[in-house]
Short mmCIF file of C-alpha atoms in Angstrom, two decimals:
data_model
loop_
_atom_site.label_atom_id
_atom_site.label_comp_id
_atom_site.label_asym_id
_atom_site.label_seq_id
_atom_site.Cartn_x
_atom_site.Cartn_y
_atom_site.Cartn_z
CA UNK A 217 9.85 32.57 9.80
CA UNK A 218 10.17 29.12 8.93
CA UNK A 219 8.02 27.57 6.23
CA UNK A 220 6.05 24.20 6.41
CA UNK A 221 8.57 22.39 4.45
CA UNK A 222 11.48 23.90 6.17
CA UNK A 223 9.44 22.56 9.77
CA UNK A 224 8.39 19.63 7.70
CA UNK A 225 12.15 18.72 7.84
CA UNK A 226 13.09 20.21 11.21
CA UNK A 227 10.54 17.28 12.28
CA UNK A 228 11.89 14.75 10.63
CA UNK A 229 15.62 15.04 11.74
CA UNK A 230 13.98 14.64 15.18
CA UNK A 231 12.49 11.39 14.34
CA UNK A 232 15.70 10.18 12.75
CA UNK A 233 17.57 11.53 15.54
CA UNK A 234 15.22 9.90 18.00
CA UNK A 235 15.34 6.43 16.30
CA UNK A 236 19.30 6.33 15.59
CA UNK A 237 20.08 3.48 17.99
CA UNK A 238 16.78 1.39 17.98
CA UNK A 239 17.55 -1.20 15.74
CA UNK A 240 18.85 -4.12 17.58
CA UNK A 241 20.01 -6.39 14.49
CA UNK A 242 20.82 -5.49 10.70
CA UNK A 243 21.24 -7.94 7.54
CA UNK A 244 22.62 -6.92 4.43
CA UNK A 245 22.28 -8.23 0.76
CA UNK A 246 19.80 -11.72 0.11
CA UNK A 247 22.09 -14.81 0.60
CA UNK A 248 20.86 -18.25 2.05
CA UNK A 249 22.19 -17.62 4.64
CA UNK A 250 20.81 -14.44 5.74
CA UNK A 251 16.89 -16.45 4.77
CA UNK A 252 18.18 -18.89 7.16
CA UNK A 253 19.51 -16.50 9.88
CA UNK A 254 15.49 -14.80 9.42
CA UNK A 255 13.73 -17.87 9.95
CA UNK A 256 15.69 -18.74 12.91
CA UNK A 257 15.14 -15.57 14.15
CA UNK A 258 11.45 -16.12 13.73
CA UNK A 259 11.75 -19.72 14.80
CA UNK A 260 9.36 -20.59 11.36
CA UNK A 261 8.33 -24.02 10.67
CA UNK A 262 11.03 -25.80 8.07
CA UNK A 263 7.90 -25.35 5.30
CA UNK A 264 8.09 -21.68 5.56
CA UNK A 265 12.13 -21.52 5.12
CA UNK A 266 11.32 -24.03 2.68
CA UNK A 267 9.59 -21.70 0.80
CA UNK A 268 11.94 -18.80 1.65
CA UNK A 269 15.00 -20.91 0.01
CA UNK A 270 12.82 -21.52 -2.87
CA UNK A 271 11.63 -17.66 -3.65
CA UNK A 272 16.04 -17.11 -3.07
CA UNK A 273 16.51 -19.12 -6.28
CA UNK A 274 13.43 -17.63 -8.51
CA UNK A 275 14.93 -13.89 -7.37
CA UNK A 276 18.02 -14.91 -9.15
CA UNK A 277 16.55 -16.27 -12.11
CA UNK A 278 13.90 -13.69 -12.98
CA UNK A 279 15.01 -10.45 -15.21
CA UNK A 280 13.69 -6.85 -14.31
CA UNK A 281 10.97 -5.67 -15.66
CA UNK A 282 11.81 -4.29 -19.30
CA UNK A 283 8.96 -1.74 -19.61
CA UNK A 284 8.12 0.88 -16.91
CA UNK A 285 10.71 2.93 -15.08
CA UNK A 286 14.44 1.41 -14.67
CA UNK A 287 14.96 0.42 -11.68
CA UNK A 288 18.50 -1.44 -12.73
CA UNK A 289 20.25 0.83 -10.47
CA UNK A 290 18.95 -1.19 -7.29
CA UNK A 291 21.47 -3.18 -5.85
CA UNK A 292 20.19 -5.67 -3.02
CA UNK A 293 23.77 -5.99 -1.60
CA UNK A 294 23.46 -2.81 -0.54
CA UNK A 295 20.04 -2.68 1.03
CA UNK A 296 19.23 -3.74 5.03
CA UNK A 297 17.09 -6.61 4.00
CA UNK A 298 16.66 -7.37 7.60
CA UNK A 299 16.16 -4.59 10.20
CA UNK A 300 14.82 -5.80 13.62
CA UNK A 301 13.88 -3.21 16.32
CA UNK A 302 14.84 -2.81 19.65
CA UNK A 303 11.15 -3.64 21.03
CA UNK A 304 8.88 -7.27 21.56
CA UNK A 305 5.70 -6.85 20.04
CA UNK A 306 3.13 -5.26 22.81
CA UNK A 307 -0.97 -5.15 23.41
CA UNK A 308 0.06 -2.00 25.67
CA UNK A 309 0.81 0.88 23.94
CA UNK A 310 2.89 2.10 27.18
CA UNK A 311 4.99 -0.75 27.05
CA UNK A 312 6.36 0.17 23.21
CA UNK A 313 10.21 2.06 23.69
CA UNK A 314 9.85 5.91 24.14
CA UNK A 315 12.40 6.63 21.45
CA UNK A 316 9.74 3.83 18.99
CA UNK A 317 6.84 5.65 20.47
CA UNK A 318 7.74 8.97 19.88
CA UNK A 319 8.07 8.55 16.27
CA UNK A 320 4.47 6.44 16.34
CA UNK A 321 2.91 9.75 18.58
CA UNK A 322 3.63 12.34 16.04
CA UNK A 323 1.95 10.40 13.41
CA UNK A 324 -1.23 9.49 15.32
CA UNK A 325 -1.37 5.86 16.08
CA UNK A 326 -2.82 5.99 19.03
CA UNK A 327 -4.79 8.86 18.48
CA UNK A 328 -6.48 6.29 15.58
CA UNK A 329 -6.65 3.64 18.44
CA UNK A 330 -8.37 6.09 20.82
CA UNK A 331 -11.24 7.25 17.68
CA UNK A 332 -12.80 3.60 17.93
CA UNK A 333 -11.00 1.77 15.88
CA UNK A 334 -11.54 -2.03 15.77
CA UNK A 335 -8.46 -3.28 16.06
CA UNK A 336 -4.51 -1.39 15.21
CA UNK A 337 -1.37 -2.83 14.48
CA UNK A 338 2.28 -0.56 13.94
CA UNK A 339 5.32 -1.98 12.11
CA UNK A 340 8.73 -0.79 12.68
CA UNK A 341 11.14 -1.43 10.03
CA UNK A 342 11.33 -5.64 9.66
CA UNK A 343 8.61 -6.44 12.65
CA UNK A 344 5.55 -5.35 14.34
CA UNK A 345 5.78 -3.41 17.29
CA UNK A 346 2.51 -2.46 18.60
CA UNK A 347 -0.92 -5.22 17.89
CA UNK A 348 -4.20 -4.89 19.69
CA UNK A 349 -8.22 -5.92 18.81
CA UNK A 350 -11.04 -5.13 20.60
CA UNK A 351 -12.54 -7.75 23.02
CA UNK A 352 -15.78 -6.80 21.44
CA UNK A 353 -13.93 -8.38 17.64
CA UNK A 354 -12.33 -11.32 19.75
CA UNK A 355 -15.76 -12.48 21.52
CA UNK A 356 -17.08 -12.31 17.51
CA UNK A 357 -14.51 -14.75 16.39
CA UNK A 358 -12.62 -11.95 14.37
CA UNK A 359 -8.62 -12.78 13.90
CA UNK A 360 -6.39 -9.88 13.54
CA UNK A 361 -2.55 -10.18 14.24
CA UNK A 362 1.34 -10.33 13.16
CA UNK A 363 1.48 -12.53 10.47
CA UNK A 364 4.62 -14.44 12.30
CA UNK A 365 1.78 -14.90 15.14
CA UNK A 366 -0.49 -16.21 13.02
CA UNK A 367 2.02 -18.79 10.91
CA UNK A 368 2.03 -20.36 14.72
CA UNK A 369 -1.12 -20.10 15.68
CA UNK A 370 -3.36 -20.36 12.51
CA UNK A 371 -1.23 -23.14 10.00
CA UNK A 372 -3.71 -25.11 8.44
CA UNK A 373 -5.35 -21.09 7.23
CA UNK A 374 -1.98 -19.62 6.59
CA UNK A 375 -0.76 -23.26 4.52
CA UNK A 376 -4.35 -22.58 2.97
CA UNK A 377 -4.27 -19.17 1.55
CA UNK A 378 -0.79 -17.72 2.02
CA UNK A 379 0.95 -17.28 -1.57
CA UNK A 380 -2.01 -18.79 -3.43
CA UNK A 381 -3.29 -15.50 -4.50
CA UNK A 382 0.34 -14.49 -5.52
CA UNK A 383 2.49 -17.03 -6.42
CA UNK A 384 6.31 -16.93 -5.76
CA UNK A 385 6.95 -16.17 -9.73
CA UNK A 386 5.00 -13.92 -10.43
CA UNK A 387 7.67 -11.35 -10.73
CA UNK A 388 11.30 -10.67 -9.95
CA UNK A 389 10.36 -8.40 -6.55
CA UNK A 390 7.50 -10.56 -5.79
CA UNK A 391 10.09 -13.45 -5.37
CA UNK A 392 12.00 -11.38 -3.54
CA UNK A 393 9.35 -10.53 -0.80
CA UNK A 394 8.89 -14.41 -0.12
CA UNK A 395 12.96 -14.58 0.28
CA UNK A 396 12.80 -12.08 2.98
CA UNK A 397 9.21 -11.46 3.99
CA UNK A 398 8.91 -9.87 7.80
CA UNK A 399 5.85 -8.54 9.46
CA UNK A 400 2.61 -7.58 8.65
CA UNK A 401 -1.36 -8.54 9.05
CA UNK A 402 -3.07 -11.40 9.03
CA UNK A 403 -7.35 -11.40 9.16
CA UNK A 404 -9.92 -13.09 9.38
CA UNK A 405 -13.82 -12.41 9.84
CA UNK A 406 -15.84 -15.35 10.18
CA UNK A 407 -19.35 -15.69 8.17
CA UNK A 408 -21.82 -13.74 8.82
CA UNK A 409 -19.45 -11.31 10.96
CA UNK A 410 -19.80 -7.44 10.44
CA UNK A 411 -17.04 -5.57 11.59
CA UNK A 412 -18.45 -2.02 11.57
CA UNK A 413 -15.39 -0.28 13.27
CA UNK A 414 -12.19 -0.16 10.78
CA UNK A 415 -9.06 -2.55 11.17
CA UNK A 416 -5.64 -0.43 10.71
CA UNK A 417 -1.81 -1.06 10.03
CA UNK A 418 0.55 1.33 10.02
CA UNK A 419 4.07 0.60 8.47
CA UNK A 420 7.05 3.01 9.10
CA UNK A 421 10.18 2.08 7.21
CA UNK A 422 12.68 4.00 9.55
CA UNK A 423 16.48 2.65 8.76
CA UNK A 424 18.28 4.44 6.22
CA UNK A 425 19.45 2.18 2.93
CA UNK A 426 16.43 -0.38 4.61
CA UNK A 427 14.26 -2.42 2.98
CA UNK A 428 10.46 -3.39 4.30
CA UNK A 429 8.88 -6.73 3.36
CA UNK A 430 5.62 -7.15 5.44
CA UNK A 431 2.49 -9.61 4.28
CA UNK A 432 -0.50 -9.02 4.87
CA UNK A 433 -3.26 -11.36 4.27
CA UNK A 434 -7.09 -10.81 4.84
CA UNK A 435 -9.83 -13.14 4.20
CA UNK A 436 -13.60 -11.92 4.43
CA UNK A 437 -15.61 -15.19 4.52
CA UNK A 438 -19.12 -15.63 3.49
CA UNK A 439 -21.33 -12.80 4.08
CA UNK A 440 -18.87 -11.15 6.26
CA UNK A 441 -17.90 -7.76 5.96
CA UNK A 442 -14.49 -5.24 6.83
CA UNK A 443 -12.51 -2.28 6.45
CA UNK A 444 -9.16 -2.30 6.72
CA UNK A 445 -7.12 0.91 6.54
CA UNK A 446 -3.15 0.91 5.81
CA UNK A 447 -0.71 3.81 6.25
CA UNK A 448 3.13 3.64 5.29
CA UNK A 449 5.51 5.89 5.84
CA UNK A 450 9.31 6.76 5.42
CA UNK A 451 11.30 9.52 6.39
CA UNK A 452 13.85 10.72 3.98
CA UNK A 453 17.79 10.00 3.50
CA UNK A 454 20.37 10.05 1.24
CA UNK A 455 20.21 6.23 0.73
CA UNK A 456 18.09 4.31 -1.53
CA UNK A 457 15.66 2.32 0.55
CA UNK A 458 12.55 -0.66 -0.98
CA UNK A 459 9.59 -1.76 -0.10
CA UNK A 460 8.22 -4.19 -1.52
CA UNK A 461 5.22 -5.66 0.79
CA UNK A 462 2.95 -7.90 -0.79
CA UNK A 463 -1.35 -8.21 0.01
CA UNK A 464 -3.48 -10.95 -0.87
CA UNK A 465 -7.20 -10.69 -0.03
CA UNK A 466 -10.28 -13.10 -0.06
CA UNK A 467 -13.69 -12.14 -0.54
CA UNK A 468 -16.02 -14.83 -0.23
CA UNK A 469 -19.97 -15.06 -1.06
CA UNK A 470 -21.88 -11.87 0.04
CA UNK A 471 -18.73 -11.09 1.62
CA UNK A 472 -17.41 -7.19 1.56
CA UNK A 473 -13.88 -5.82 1.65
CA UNK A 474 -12.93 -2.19 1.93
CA UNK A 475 -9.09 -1.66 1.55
CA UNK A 476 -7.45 1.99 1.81
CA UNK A 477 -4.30 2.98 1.48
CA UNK A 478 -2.16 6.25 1.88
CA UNK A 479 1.60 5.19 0.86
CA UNK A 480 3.57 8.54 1.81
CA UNK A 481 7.36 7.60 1.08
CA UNK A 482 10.43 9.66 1.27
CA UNK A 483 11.59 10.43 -2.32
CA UNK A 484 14.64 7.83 -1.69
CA UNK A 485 12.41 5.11 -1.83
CA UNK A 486 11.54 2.49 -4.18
CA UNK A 487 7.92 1.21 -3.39
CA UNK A 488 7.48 -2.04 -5.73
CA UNK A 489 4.47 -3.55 -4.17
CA UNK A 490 1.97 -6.50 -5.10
CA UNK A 491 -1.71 -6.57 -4.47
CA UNK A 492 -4.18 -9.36 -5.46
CA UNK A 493 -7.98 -9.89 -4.47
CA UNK A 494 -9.97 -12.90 -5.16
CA UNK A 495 -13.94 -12.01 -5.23
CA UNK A 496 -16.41 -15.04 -4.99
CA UNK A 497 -20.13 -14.59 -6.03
CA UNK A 498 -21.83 -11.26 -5.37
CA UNK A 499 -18.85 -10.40 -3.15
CA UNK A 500 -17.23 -6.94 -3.45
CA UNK A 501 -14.08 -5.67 -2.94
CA UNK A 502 -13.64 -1.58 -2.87
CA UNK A 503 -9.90 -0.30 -3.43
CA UNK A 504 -9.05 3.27 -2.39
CA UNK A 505 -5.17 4.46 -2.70
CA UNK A 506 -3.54 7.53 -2.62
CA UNK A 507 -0.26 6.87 -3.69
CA UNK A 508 2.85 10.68 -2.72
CA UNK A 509 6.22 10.34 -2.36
CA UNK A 510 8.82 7.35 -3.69
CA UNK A 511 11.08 8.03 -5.95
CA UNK A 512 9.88 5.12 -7.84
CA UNK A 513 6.49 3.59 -7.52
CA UNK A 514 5.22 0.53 -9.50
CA UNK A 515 1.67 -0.85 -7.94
CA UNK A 516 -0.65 -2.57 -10.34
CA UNK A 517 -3.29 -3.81 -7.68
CA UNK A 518 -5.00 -7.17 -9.38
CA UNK A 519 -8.74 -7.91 -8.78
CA UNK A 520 -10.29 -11.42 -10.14
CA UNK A 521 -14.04 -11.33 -10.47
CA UNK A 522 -14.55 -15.35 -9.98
CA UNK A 523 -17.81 -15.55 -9.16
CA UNK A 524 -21.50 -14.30 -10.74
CA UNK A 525 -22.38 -10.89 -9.60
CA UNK A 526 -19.10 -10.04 -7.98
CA UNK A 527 -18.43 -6.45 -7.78
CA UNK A 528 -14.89 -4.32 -7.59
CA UNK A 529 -14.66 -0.54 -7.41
CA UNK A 530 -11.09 1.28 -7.87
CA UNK A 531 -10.45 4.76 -6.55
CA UNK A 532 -7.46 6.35 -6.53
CA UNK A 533 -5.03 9.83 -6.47
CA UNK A 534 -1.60 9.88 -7.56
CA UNK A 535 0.90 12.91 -7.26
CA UNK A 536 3.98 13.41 -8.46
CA UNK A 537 6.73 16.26 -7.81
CA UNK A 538 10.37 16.48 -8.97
CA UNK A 539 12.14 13.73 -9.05
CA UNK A 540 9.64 11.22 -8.80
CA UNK A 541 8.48 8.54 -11.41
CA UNK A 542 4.75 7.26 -10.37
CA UNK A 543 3.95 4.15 -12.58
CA UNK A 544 0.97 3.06 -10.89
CA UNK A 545 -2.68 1.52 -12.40
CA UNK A 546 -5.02 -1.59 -12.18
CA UNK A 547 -5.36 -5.00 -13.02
CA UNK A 548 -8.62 -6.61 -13.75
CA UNK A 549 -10.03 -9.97 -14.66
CA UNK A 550 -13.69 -10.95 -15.06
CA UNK A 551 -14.24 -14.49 -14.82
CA UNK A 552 -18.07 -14.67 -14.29
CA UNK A 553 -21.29 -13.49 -15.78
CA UNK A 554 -22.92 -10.24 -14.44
CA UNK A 555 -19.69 -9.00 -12.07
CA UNK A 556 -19.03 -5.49 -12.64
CA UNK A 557 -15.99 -2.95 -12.50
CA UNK A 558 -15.97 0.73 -11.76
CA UNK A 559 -12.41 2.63 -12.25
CA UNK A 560 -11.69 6.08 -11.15
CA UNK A 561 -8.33 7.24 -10.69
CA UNK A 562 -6.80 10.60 -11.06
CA UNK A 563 -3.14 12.40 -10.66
CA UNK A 564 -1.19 15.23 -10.53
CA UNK A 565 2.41 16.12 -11.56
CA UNK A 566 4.09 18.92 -11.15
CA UNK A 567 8.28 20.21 -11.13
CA UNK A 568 9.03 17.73 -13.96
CA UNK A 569 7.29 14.56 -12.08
CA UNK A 570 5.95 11.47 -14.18
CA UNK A 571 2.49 9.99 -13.65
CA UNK A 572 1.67 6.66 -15.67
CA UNK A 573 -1.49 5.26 -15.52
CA UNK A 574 -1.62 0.99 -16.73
CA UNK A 575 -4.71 -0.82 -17.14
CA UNK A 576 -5.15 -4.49 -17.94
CA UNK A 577 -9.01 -5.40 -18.19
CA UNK A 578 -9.36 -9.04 -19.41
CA UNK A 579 -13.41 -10.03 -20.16
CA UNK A 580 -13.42 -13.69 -20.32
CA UNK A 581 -15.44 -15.71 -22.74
CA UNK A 582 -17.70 -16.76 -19.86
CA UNK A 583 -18.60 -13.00 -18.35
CA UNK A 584 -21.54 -12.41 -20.00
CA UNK A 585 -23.50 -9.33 -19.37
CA UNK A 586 -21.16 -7.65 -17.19
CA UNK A 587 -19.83 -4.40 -17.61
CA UNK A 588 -16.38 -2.32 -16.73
CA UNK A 589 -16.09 1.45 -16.60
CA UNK A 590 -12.35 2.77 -16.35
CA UNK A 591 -11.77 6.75 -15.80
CA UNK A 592 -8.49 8.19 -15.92
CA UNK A 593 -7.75 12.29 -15.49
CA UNK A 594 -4.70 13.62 -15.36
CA UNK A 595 -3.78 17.25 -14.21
CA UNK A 596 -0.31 18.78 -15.01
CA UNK A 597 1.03 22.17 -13.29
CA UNK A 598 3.30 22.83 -15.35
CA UNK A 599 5.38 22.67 -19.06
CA UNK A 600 7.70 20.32 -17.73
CA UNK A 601 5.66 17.53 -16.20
CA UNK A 602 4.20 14.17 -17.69
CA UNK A 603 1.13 12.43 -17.70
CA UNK A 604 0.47 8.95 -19.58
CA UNK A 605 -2.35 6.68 -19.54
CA UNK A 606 -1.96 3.32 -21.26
CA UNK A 607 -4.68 0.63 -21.40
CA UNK A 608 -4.68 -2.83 -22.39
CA UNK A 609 -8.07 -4.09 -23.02
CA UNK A 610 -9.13 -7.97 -23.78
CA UNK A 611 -12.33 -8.64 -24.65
CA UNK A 612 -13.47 -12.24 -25.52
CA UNK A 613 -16.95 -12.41 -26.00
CA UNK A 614 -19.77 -9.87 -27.28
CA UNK A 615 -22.32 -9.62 -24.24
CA UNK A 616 -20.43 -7.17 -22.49
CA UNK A 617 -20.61 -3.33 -21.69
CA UNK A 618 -17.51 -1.45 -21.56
CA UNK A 619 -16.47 1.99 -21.61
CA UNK A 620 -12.51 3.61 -20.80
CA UNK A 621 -11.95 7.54 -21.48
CA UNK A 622 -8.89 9.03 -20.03
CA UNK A 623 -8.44 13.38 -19.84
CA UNK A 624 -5.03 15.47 -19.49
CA UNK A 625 -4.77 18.78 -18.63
CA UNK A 626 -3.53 21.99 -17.30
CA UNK A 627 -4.75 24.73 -14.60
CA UNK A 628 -6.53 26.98 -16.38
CA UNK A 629 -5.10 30.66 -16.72
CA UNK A 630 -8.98 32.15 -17.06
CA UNK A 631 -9.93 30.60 -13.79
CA UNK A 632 -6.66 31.29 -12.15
CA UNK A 633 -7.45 35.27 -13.34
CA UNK A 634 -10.89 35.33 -12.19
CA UNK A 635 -10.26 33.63 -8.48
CA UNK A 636 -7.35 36.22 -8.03
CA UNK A 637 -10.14 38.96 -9.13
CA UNK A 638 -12.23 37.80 -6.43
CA UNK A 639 -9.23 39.01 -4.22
CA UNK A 640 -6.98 34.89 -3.69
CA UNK A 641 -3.63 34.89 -4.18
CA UNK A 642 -2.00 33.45 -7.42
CA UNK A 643 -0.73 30.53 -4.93
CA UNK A 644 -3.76 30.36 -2.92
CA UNK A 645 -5.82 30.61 -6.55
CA UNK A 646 -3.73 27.22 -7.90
CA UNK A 647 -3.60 25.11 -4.81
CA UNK A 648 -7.71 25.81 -4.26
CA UNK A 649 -7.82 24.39 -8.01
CA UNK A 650 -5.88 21.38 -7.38
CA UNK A 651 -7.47 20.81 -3.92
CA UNK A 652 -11.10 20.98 -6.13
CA UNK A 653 -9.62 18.11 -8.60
CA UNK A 654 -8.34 15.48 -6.05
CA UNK A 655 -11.42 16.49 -3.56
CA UNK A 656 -13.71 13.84 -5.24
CA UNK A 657 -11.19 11.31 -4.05
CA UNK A 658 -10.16 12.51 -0.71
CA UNK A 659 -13.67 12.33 0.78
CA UNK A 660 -14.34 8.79 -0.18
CA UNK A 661 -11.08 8.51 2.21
CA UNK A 662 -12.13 7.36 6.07
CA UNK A 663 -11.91 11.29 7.76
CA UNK A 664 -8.48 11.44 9.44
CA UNK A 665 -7.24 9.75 6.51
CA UNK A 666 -9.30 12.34 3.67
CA UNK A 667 -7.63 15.23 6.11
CA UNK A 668 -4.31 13.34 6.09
CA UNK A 669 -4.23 13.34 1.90
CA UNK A 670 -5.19 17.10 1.95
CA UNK A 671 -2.62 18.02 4.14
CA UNK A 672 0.33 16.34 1.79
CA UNK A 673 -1.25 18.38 -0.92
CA UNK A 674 -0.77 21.32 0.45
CA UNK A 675 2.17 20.33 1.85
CA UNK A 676 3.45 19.35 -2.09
CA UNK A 677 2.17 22.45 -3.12
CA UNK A 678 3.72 25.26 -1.21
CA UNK A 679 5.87 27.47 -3.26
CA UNK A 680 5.85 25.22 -5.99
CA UNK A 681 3.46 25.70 -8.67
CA UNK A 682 4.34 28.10 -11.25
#
């Protein structure tokens, strides 16, 4: 009888069998070139290649980060920087290719589409296959799209807000995602607009030794309020494949933002995305991530509290397995009196796996009277495993309240003995311990995503632990 995993994979040689001959055009390596061939492609105005060419140069200059995991192995000559599909972007989810739908099908697109949601986009390797919104969102002003759609249709917002939040240096990989950018969301809610049914992308990096470079860009205007929901996916291969998307948000006055993410790689993949949230006054911005598979993952998700009041809660669940190196955390600036910060985040790491947890929590001299809480546990099965929590607090003025405790530990043998008394199984007693610690996290998760998390856990799990 086969087990999950062994299915697990079964599955997956389907999907890559399915999706062998669906890619229509490849590039290789980062040369001008190549950023030239993309924007023609895309048929871009000369200001975006402009800023393509520009990002080429700044790749070459900047160094790898020298802290964190090494990632000097990565060679971009090697990677598909450019991998279009065999499909036009569609409204119709009939009219997306059988052997691009299939793949889509088994992991519940439209079945997300067909539970009420707002709006859903899918992204197939470099470009979005699959957009839709609701009449109901279009009638209330609401933009949701591509963001090569919206570069056309929306400039003057786009030439407003589009690498503002993250600038083209701000790292090596960041510079890199502006050479070669492809896909992804743009939104925008107009003031005053509540959009009480969840927007959702879903990225699926399917080419083997592929890279995936979508933007997605989301601004919440005054008093406005969204969720948006995010899924990424990989299946595995022997190559090394990156991502390395990029998000920039907007949260105006009043406005709210609710951003979740499940990133499930394949554990060939390097995931080195950038995320960056602007918060005006008594806006909030809620984060929630789950963050399995990747080989390598470094994600250090920057909120700036701008203005008075503004509000940013962080909630996330890491786990790591053999093999895998999970350097993940937050970023954090308060730049106004009274805004406030609440971080949770917790991970698992098991079969030799490494969980780091950064923080960077800058209190400026004019955020008076606000307050950050930052809590970080950490829960290793095993002798073998690793679990680090580093912080990097700033604190320039007095009139603040802050607090940061961090925990590590290990399944408890005592609790383990007594479940099993009670007539569980050693396996059943462990995984019904680790489903208890993440749980916390998992139900703040929107329902098919909470039962989505829980199922990789137990999927992670099985016949591991010991």
């Amino acid at each position: 009888m086969k087990t999950k995993i062994e299915e697990n994979k079964r599955l997956e040689n389907i999907y890559n069998t399915q999706v062998n001959n669906v890619s229509l055009k490849k590039e290789y390596g980062l040369t001008e070139d190549i950023i030239r061939n993309i924007s023609k492609e895309k048929d871009e105005p000369k200001w975006i290649l402009d800023l393509r060419l520009k990002a080429l140069k700044l790749y070459y200059e900047l160094s790898n980060p020298d802290w964190g995991p090494d990632i000097s192995y990565l060679d971009i000559n090697k990677i598909a920087t450019y991998v279009k599909p065999n499909s036009k972007q569609t409204k119709s989810w009939n009219d997306v290719p059988s052997d691009i739908k299939n793949v889509f099908d088994k992991l519940g697109i439209p079945e997300s589409e067909k539970a009420a949601m707002a709006g859903v986009g899918a992204q197939f390797d470099s470009e979005m296959v699959y957009h839709n919104l609701s009449e109901k969102m279009k009638k209330m002003g609401v933009i949701y799209t591509n963001f090569d759609t919206a570069i056309k249709e929306y400039p003057e917002l786009i030439k407003e807000y589009f690498s503002k939040a993250v600038p083209l240096n701000d790292h090596k990989y960041i510079a890199l995602h502006y050479a070669l950018f492809s896909g992804g969301s743009f939104v925008y809610v107009p003031k005053g607009v509540r959009v009480t049914q969840p927007l959702q992308s879903y990225f699926r990096l399917n080419a083997p030794g592929a890279g995936q470079f979508e933007h997605t860009l989301i601004i919440v205007d005054e008093g406005a309020y969204l969720e948006f929901i995010e899924g990424c996916s990989a299946p595995g291969y022997n190559d090394l494949n990156l991502h390395a998307g990029c998000v920039e948000l907007y949260v105006k006055k009043d406005g709210f933002l609710r951003f979740s993410t499940i990133e499930n790689w394949s554990k060939n993949m390097l995931n080195l995305n950038t995320k960056k949230c602007f918060v005006e006054e008594s806006g909030k911005i809620e984060w929630i991530m789950g963050s399995f598979g990747s080989k390598v993952s470094m994600l250090y998700p920057l909120t700036v509290l701008n203005g008075e009041n503004a509000k940013v809660e962080f909630t996330s669940l890491s786990f790591a397995g053999k093999g895998q190196n999970l350097d993940t955390g937050i970023k954090l600036i308060h730049n106004a009196p009274n805004t406030t910060s609440i971080v949770n985040t917790k991970s698992i790491s098991k079969d030799g796996g490494i969980c780091t947890f950064r923080s960077n929590l800058i209190m400026n001299k004019n955020a008076t009277k606000s307050s950050s809480t930052v809590s970080c546990e950490s829960l290793m099965l095993d002798s073998i495993s690793r679990s680090d929590t580093i912080p990097v607090n700033t604190i320039k003025n007095s009139d603040v309240t802050f607090a940061h405790e961090a925990s590590v530990g290990k399944i408890s043998d005592e609790t383990i003995f007594y479940l099993m008394s009670r007539g569980m199984k050693e396996e059943e007693a462990k995984s019904l311990i680790v489903q208890g610690f993440a749980e916390p996290i998992a139900k703040i998760f929107p329902v098919e995503y909470a039962v989505e998390m829980n199922r990789l856990i137990n999927l992670e799990l099985e016949g591991t632990i010991g």
